[in-house]
């Protein structure tokens, strides 16, 4: 009994400061059992035998734990902060990712100002359409269509305006801190414009960065509409002037080469994708399709992917699903005599719990 009382007292002592500081613990556990089958036409432009897959896997997909809080500073203003990290629930790897958000800032009627590692306005405006209706699964649109700029960015200084009749604007700048010889305050600039009202979502995104040879630039448009039980979303993205536009997610290029081209970097590309979700009570049917093309280098490189899935919600926080996806990468260049293709088929059964 005494040990139980002491344990309870220690737990209360630890929890009290967090509660008093207004700290919220949140996160997501997402694990799937996957059957992955890769096939390739031969000969390919380099040996990828060590990267080929025809196997069963257990994967932790976007599992995370985070802490966030705020303090009322008076006059309608508050201090806000967030710290989030990945956690691999497949192999138990704690704090498995340093690529998630962590920032400090101020918020008020005038908007929100934050500094740290965070999602760019480009990403927020593009993905706010809900194009990722099967996000983090094997049918993830970002992977199937190779949508760029979908991660968080370190050292970002960002401002988000308050909503004005459904219209919100955001901008972020990122100092180069010596990378590539850049030492300015705004070596990367990202901006997003969002309109959301009455089931309609419209987003516009722009991002540019200083580089040694070119100034890579991305711009995109996104839209979605929700009517009763059906939601349809679409995006278009254009990349130019040295932007990295094609990353073959299934395997790594050999040393000295990138996954876009053999002798020269990618220079131009475009991506488009559509998705649909139909909800029936606790169940949802989802589908997504996307296409990415690199027009730089010697010749075209293309990736096309599609996926379908059925989702069941046991509660507001717990969900199970089955998805099937196919993505096809095509390399049509001058280094080989004919077009070569890699196909990846995946069947995935997964479960998601949010807390």
Tab-separated table of C-alpha atoms in Angstrom:
chain	number	residue	atom	x	y	z
A	1	UNK	CA	0.000	0.000	0.000
A	2	UNK	CA	2.798	2.423	0.939
A	3	UNK	CA	4.562	1.745	-2.370
A	4	UNK	CA	1.342	2.460	-4.238
A	5	UNK	CA	0.829	5.724	-2.349
A	6	UNK	CA	4.427	6.799	-2.991
A	7	UNK	CA	4.123	5.951	-6.715
A	8	UNK	CA	0.911	7.951	-6.985
A	9	UNK	CA	2.518	10.908	-5.221
A	10	UNK	CA	5.530	10.851	-7.558
A	11	UNK	CA	3.264	10.652	-10.633
A	12	UNK	CA	1.210	13.586	-9.356
A	13	UNK	CA	4.355	15.628	-8.699
A	14	UNK	CA	5.572	15.038	-12.254
A	15	UNK	CA	2.189	15.723	-13.859
A	16	UNK	CA	1.421	18.871	-11.849
A	17	UNK	CA	3.991	21.187	-13.498
A	18	UNK	CA	2.872	20.041	-16.947
A	19	UNK	CA	-0.772	20.632	-16.119
A	20	UNK	CA	-0.052	24.042	-14.640
A	21	UNK	CA	1.899	25.029	-17.738
A	22	UNK	CA	-1.020	24.083	-19.997
A	23	UNK	CA	0.884	21.300	-21.755
A	24	UNK	CA	-1.043	18.967	-24.043
A	25	UNK	CA	0.355	15.555	-24.988
A	26	UNK	CA	-0.857	14.263	-28.343
A	27	UNK	CA	0.176	11.829	-31.027
A	28	UNK	CA	-0.603	9.029	-33.406
A	29	UNK	CA	0.216	5.324	-33.559
A	30	UNK	CA	0.015	3.932	-37.091
A	31	UNK	CA	1.244	0.417	-37.923
A	32	UNK	CA	0.614	-1.677	-41.041
A	33	UNK	CA	1.303	-5.169	-42.378
A	34	UNK	CA	2.343	-4.881	-46.024
A	35	UNK	CA	2.928	-7.182	-48.956
A	36	UNK	CA	5.299	-5.381	-51.356
A	37	UNK	CA	6.105	-6.662	-54.842
A	38	UNK	CA	8.498	-4.848	-57.179
A	39	UNK	CA	9.074	-5.791	-60.790
A	40	UNK	CA	11.447	-4.296	-63.346
A	41	UNK	CA	11.989	-4.673	-67.057
A	42	UNK	CA	15.568	-5.625	-67.911
A	43	UNK	CA	18.142	-4.391	-68.600
A	44	UNK	CA	17.663	-1.237	-66.505
A	45	UNK	CA	20.039	1.722	-66.589
A	46	UNK	CA	21.809	0.450	-63.494
A	47	UNK	CA	21.733	-2.646	-61.354
A	48	UNK	CA	18.935	-2.329	-58.780
A	49	UNK	CA	18.856	-5.982	-57.743
A	50	UNK	CA	19.895	-5.107	-54.183
A	51	UNK	CA	16.910	-2.755	-53.927
A	52	UNK	CA	14.247	-5.091	-55.281
A	53	UNK	CA	11.408	-6.197	-52.998
A	54	UNK	CA	9.075	-9.166	-53.010
A	55	UNK	CA	8.350	-9.555	-49.331
A	56	UNK	CA	6.133	-9.031	-46.298
A	57	UNK	CA	6.860	-6.057	-44.045
A	58	UNK	CA	5.653	-4.475	-40.810
A	59	UNK	CA	5.873	-0.676	-40.988
A	60	UNK	CA	5.324	2.224	-38.637
A	61	UNK	CA	3.795	4.961	-40.770
A	62	UNK	CA	4.004	8.508	-39.497
A	63	UNK	CA	3.712	7.450	-35.850
A	64	UNK	CA	4.513	10.392	-33.597
A	65	UNK	CA	4.302	11.928	-30.171
A	66	UNK	CA	4.085	15.643	-29.488
A	67	UNK	CA	3.833	18.225	-26.756
A	68	UNK	CA	2.272	21.648	-27.165
A	69	UNK	CA	1.172	24.460	-24.936
A	70	UNK	CA	0.269	28.121	-24.607
A	71	UNK	CA	0.266	30.922	-22.059
A	72	UNK	CA	-2.149	33.835	-21.936
A	73	UNK	CA	-0.117	37.070	-22.054
A	74	UNK	CA	-3.094	39.410	-21.835
A	75	UNK	CA	-4.516	41.887	-24.337
A	76	UNK	CA	-5.650	39.029	-26.559
A	77	UNK	CA	-2.125	37.679	-27.060
A	78	UNK	CA	-0.623	34.338	-26.064
A	79	UNK	CA	2.697	32.519	-26.296
A	80	UNK	CA	2.537	29.182	-28.153
A	81	UNK	CA	4.998	26.325	-28.586
A	82	UNK	CA	5.112	22.819	-30.037
A	83	UNK	CA	7.645	19.964	-29.986
A	84	UNK	CA	6.990	16.794	-31.979
A	85	UNK	CA	9.026	13.697	-32.803
A	86	UNK	CA	8.527	10.464	-34.687
A	87	UNK	CA	8.346	7.108	-32.905
A	88	UNK	CA	8.849	3.813	-34.732
A	89	UNK	CA	6.224	1.432	-33.359
A	90	UNK	CA	7.392	-1.349	-35.691
A	91	UNK	CA	10.810	-1.786	-34.098
A	92	UNK	CA	10.467	0.320	-30.941
A	93	UNK	CA	12.806	3.082	-32.077
A	94	UNK	CA	12.125	6.054	-29.799
A	95	UNK	CA	12.402	9.618	-31.114
A	96	UNK	CA	12.866	8.104	-34.542
A	97	UNK	CA	12.582	11.334	-36.518
A	98	UNK	CA	13.988	14.823	-36.138
A	99	UNK	CA	12.104	16.046	-39.204
A	100	UNK	CA	8.844	16.880	-37.446
A	101	UNK	CA	7.771	20.301	-36.170
A	102	UNK	CA	9.213	22.215	-33.223
A	103	UNK	CA	8.631	25.939	-32.826
A	104	UNK	CA	7.946	28.883	-30.504
A	105	UNK	CA	5.744	31.863	-31.276
A	106	UNK	CA	3.106	34.448	-30.501
A	107	UNK	CA	-0.566	34.503	-31.506
A	108	UNK	CA	-3.283	37.136	-31.329
A	109	UNK	CA	-6.068	38.812	-33.247
A	110	UNK	CA	-3.392	40.025	-35.659
A	111	UNK	CA	-2.362	36.479	-36.633
A	112	UNK	CA	0.336	33.979	-35.659
A	113	UNK	CA	4.121	34.411	-35.679
A	114	UNK	CA	6.364	31.345	-35.200
A	115	UNK	CA	10.070	30.495	-35.379
A	116	UNK	CA	11.604	27.017	-35.671
A	117	UNK	CA	11.131	23.852	-37.679
A	118	UNK	CA	7.656	23.903	-39.211
A	119	UNK	CA	5.521	23.185	-42.253
A	120	UNK	CA	5.969	25.765	-44.993
A	121	UNK	CA	3.037	27.870	-46.227
A	122	UNK	CA	3.591	26.107	-49.561
A	123	UNK	CA	2.832	22.718	-48.003
A	124	UNK	CA	-0.055	23.961	-45.854
A	125	UNK	CA	-1.876	25.585	-48.788
A	126	UNK	CA	-1.306	22.601	-51.105
A	127	UNK	CA	-2.211	19.825	-48.690
A	128	UNK	CA	-5.048	21.687	-46.972
A	129	UNK	CA	-7.276	20.617	-49.853
A	130	UNK	CA	-7.383	17.127	-48.370
A	131	UNK	CA	-5.673	15.576	-51.397
A	132	UNK	CA	-4.002	13.199	-48.921
A	133	UNK	CA	-7.157	11.257	-48.121
A	134	UNK	CA	-5.022	8.170	-47.408
A	135	UNK	CA	-2.050	9.986	-45.893
A	136	UNK	CA	0.824	7.942	-44.405
A	137	UNK	CA	-0.558	4.681	-45.846
A	138	UNK	CA	0.886	2.688	-48.748
A	139	UNK	CA	-1.517	4.683	-50.961
A	140	UNK	CA	-0.112	8.022	-49.787
A	141	UNK	CA	-0.622	10.528	-52.633
A	142	UNK	CA	2.712	12.252	-51.941
A	143	UNK	CA	4.501	8.981	-52.621
A	144	UNK	CA	2.383	7.780	-55.544
A	145	UNK	CA	2.503	11.118	-57.380
A	146	UNK	CA	5.848	12.298	-55.961
A	147	UNK	CA	4.514	15.637	-54.718
A	148	UNK	CA	7.464	17.815	-53.645
A	149	UNK	CA	8.010	20.067	-50.616
A	150	UNK	CA	5.931	17.898	-48.296
A	151	UNK	CA	8.198	18.038	-45.248
A	152	UNK	CA	8.844	20.557	-42.542
A	153	UNK	CA	11.691	23.084	-42.866
A	154	UNK	CA	14.252	24.032	-40.234
A	155	UNK	CA	15.019	27.607	-39.161
A	156	UNK	CA	11.789	28.973	-40.645
A	157	UNK	CA	10.347	32.356	-39.629
A	158	UNK	CA	6.637	32.317	-40.439
A	159	UNK	CA	3.539	34.507	-40.243
A	160	UNK	CA	-0.080	33.392	-40.766
A	161	UNK	CA	-2.842	35.988	-41.027
A	162	UNK	CA	-6.215	35.642	-39.312
A	163	UNK	CA	-9.085	34.417	-41.483
A	164	UNK	CA	-10.760	37.292	-43.328
A	165	UNK	CA	-14.133	36.088	-44.645
A	166	UNK	CA	-12.602	32.670	-45.338
A	167	UNK	CA	-9.339	34.022	-46.802
A	168	UNK	CA	-5.999	33.314	-45.054
A	169	UNK	CA	-2.479	34.282	-46.157
A	170	UNK	CA	0.847	32.915	-44.924
A	171	UNK	CA	4.514	33.603	-45.624
A	172	UNK	CA	7.784	32.173	-44.336
A	173	UNK	CA	11.445	33.025	-44.836
A	174	UNK	CA	14.429	30.780	-44.152
A	175	UNK	CA	18.029	32.026	-43.756
A	176	UNK	CA	20.699	30.090	-45.656
A	177	UNK	CA	23.105	30.064	-42.702
A	178	UNK	CA	26.085	29.573	-45.014
A	179	UNK	CA	24.639	26.693	-47.024
A	180	UNK	CA	25.677	27.057	-50.673
A	181	UNK	CA	27.300	30.367	-49.811
A	182	UNK	CA	23.976	31.918	-48.791
A	183	UNK	CA	24.009	34.073	-45.671
A	184	UNK	CA	20.842	36.168	-46.025
A	185	UNK	CA	17.712	36.268	-43.894
A	186	UNK	CA	15.379	35.195	-46.705
A	187	UNK	CA	17.366	32.790	-48.891
A	188	UNK	CA	14.219	30.667	-49.122
A	189	UNK	CA	10.769	32.280	-49.414
A	190	UNK	CA	7.523	30.308	-49.145
A	191	UNK	CA	3.995	31.701	-49.459
A	192	UNK	CA	0.473	30.355	-49.450
A	193	UNK	CA	-3.028	31.749	-49.953
A	194	UNK	CA	-6.113	29.819	-48.796
A	195	UNK	CA	-9.842	30.350	-49.228
A	196	UNK	CA	-12.198	28.024	-47.371
A	197	UNK	CA	-15.978	28.395	-46.995
A	198	UNK	CA	-19.198	26.433	-47.567
A	199	UNK	CA	-17.450	23.175	-48.445
A	200	UNK	CA	-15.141	24.823	-51.000
A	201	UNK	CA	-11.355	24.965	-50.571
A	202	UNK	CA	-8.961	26.859	-52.869
A	203	UNK	CA	-5.220	27.123	-52.319
A	204	UNK	CA	-2.296	28.773	-54.128
A	205	UNK	CA	1.358	28.144	-53.251
A	206	UNK	CA	4.754	29.577	-54.239
A	207	UNK	CA	8.278	28.832	-53.079
A	208	UNK	CA	11.753	29.798	-54.250
A	209	UNK	CA	15.266	29.299	-52.951
A	210	UNK	CA	18.761	30.584	-53.697
A	211	UNK	CA	21.111	27.928	-55.093
A	212	UNK	CA	24.655	27.895	-56.440
A	213	UNK	CA	23.641	27.464	-60.096
A	214	UNK	CA	19.907	28.155	-60.325
A	215	UNK	CA	17.092	29.465	-58.193
A	216	UNK	CA	14.720	26.484	-57.897
A	217	UNK	CA	11.081	27.531	-57.948
A	218	UNK	CA	7.852	25.703	-57.146
A	219	UNK	CA	4.266	26.876	-57.561
A	220	UNK	CA	1.022	25.007	-57.159
A	221	UNK	CA	-2.768	25.169	-57.084
A	222	UNK	CA	-5.105	23.030	-54.991
A	223	UNK	CA	-8.875	22.703	-54.659
A	224	UNK	CA	-11.515	20.529	-53.055
A	225	UNK	CA	-15.251	20.453	-52.641
A	226	UNK	CA	-17.340	18.589	-50.079
A	227	UNK	CA	-20.969	17.811	-50.838
A	228	UNK	CA	-22.851	15.656	-48.355
A	229	UNK	CA	-20.889	12.374	-48.083
A	230	UNK	CA	-18.551	12.967	-51.040
A	231	UNK	CA	-15.302	14.948	-51.100
A	232	UNK	CA	-13.256	15.492	-54.254
A	233	UNK	CA	-9.788	17.094	-54.236
A	234	UNK	CA	-7.191	18.004	-56.866
A	235	UNK	CA	-3.758	19.623	-57.052
A	236	UNK	CA	-1.319	20.812	-59.723
A	237	UNK	CA	2.359	21.580	-59.117
A	238	UNK	CA	5.055	23.045	-61.377
A	239	UNK	CA	8.800	22.949	-60.634
A	240	UNK	CA	11.605	24.689	-62.520
A	241	UNK	CA	15.135	26.173	-62.520
A	242	UNK	CA	16.993	23.358	-60.838
A	243	UNK	CA	14.244	22.095	-58.538
A	244	UNK	CA	14.613	18.443	-57.586
A	245	UNK	CA	11.567	16.988	-59.259
A	246	UNK	CA	11.737	13.198	-59.159
A	247	UNK	CA	12.807	10.991	-56.277
A	248	UNK	CA	12.252	7.308	-56.908
A	249	UNK	CA	11.010	6.218	-53.508
A	250	UNK	CA	11.521	2.474	-53.972
A	251	UNK	CA	15.280	2.385	-54.355
A	252	UNK	CA	18.423	4.509	-54.151
A	253	UNK	CA	20.522	5.610	-57.073
A	254	UNK	CA	24.115	4.343	-57.169
A	255	UNK	CA	26.951	6.444	-55.816
A	256	UNK	CA	27.620	9.487	-57.945
A	257	UNK	CA	24.150	9.578	-59.501
A	258	UNK	CA	20.866	11.085	-58.432
A	259	UNK	CA	17.551	9.331	-58.905
A	260	UNK	CA	16.433	11.735	-61.636
A	261	UNK	CA	19.239	11.564	-64.130
A	262	UNK	CA	22.669	10.098	-64.674
A	263	UNK	CA	24.744	12.980	-65.957
A	264	UNK	CA	22.812	16.119	-65.063
A	265	UNK	CA	20.339	17.305	-62.417
A	266	UNK	CA	16.603	17.582	-62.911
A	267	UNK	CA	15.545	21.001	-64.147
A	268	UNK	CA	11.829	21.068	-64.814
A	269	UNK	CA	8.810	19.019	-63.866
A	270	UNK	CA	5.127	18.939	-63.072
A	271	UNK	CA	2.765	16.939	-60.887
A	272	UNK	CA	-0.993	16.553	-60.736
A	273	UNK	CA	-3.225	14.391	-58.580
A	274	UNK	CA	-6.901	13.810	-57.780
A	275	UNK	CA	-8.587	12.009	-54.884
A	276	UNK	CA	-12.111	11.154	-53.785
A	277	UNK	CA	-13.640	10.074	-50.473
A	278	UNK	CA	-17.143	8.716	-49.951
A	279	UNK	CA	-18.289	8.311	-46.343
A	280	UNK	CA	-21.017	5.913	-45.193
A	281	UNK	CA	-21.505	6.133	-41.436
A	282	UNK	CA	-18.360	4.717	-39.809
A	283	UNK	CA	-16.988	3.523	-43.147
A	284	UNK	CA	-15.254	5.331	-45.994
A	285	UNK	CA	-14.201	4.375	-49.514
A	286	UNK	CA	-11.209	6.282	-50.845
A	287	UNK	CA	-9.325	6.524	-54.137
A	288	UNK	CA	-6.383	8.569	-55.408
A	289	UNK	CA	-4.489	8.949	-58.697
A	290	UNK	CA	-1.442	11.020	-59.549
A	291	UNK	CA	1.194	11.616	-62.207
A	292	UNK	CA	4.637	13.204	-62.047
A	293	UNK	CA	6.939	14.038	-64.949
A	294	UNK	CA	10.491	15.351	-65.168
A	295	UNK	CA	11.189	17.205	-68.404
A	296	UNK	CA	14.818	17.982	-67.636
A	297	UNK	CA	18.043	16.071	-68.110
A	298	UNK	CA	18.333	13.953	-71.229
A	299	UNK	CA	14.781	12.695	-71.624
A	300	UNK	CA	11.590	12.261	-69.631
A	301	UNK	CA	11.300	10.400	-66.355
A	302	UNK	CA	7.744	9.728	-65.235
A	303	UNK	CA	5.981	8.283	-62.206
A	304	UNK	CA	2.306	7.350	-62.118
A	305	UNK	CA	0.467	5.907	-59.143
A	306	UNK	CA	-3.013	5.069	-57.964
A	307	UNK	CA	-4.538	3.568	-54.863
A	308	UNK	CA	-7.877	2.479	-53.409
A	309	UNK	CA	-8.840	1.734	-49.842
A	310	UNK	CA	-11.590	0.888	-47.390
A	311	UNK	CA	-11.518	2.483	-43.914
A	312	UNK	CA	-13.562	1.670	-40.793
A	313	UNK	CA	-13.703	3.934	-37.726
A	314	UNK	CA	-14.214	2.061	-34.462
A	315	UNK	CA	-14.304	5.458	-32.706
A	316	UNK	CA	-13.213	9.049	-33.330
A	317	UNK	CA	-9.655	8.037	-32.452
A	318	UNK	CA	-9.245	4.455	-33.717
A	319	UNK	CA	-9.431	3.329	-37.335
A	320	UNK	CA	-8.562	0.228	-39.383
A	321	UNK	CA	-8.088	-0.019	-43.152
A	322	UNK	CA	-7.127	-2.093	-46.168
A	323	UNK	CA	-5.477	-0.340	-49.136
A	324	UNK	CA	-4.033	-1.419	-52.473
A	325	UNK	CA	-1.647	0.732	-54.490
A	326	UNK	CA	0.359	0.586	-57.706
A	327	UNK	CA	3.080	2.984	-58.776
A	328	UNK	CA	5.051	2.858	-61.989
A	329	UNK	CA	8.343	4.623	-62.651
A	330	UNK	CA	9.405	4.971	-66.293
A	331	UNK	CA	12.890	5.944	-67.457
A	332	UNK	CA	13.074	6.883	-71.131
A	333	UNK	CA	16.564	8.285	-71.706
A	334	UNK	CA	19.498	8.138	-74.088
A	335	UNK	CA	21.564	5.747	-71.965
A	336	UNK	CA	19.476	2.667	-72.769
A	337	UNK	CA	17.966	1.466	-76.047
A	338	UNK	CA	14.337	1.453	-74.955
A	339	UNK	CA	11.916	2.574	-72.287
A	340	UNK	CA	12.348	0.798	-68.941
A	341	UNK	CA	9.805	0.532	-66.129
A	342	UNK	CA	9.708	-0.308	-62.420
A	343	UNK	CA	6.330	-1.404	-60.986
A	344	UNK	CA	5.574	-1.555	-57.267
A	345	UNK	CA	2.367	-3.221	-56.041
A	346	UNK	CA	1.462	-3.032	-52.354
A	347	UNK	CA	-1.360	-4.534	-50.309
A	348	UNK	CA	-1.513	-3.043	-46.822
A	349	UNK	CA	-3.637	-3.731	-43.737
A	350	UNK	CA	-3.240	-1.145	-41.026
A	351	UNK	CA	-4.551	0.426	-37.848
A	352	UNK	CA	-4.385	4.026	-36.621
A	353	UNK	CA	-4.946	5.297	-33.092
A	354	UNK	CA	-4.798	8.995	-32.266
A	355	UNK	CA	-4.412	10.399	-28.771
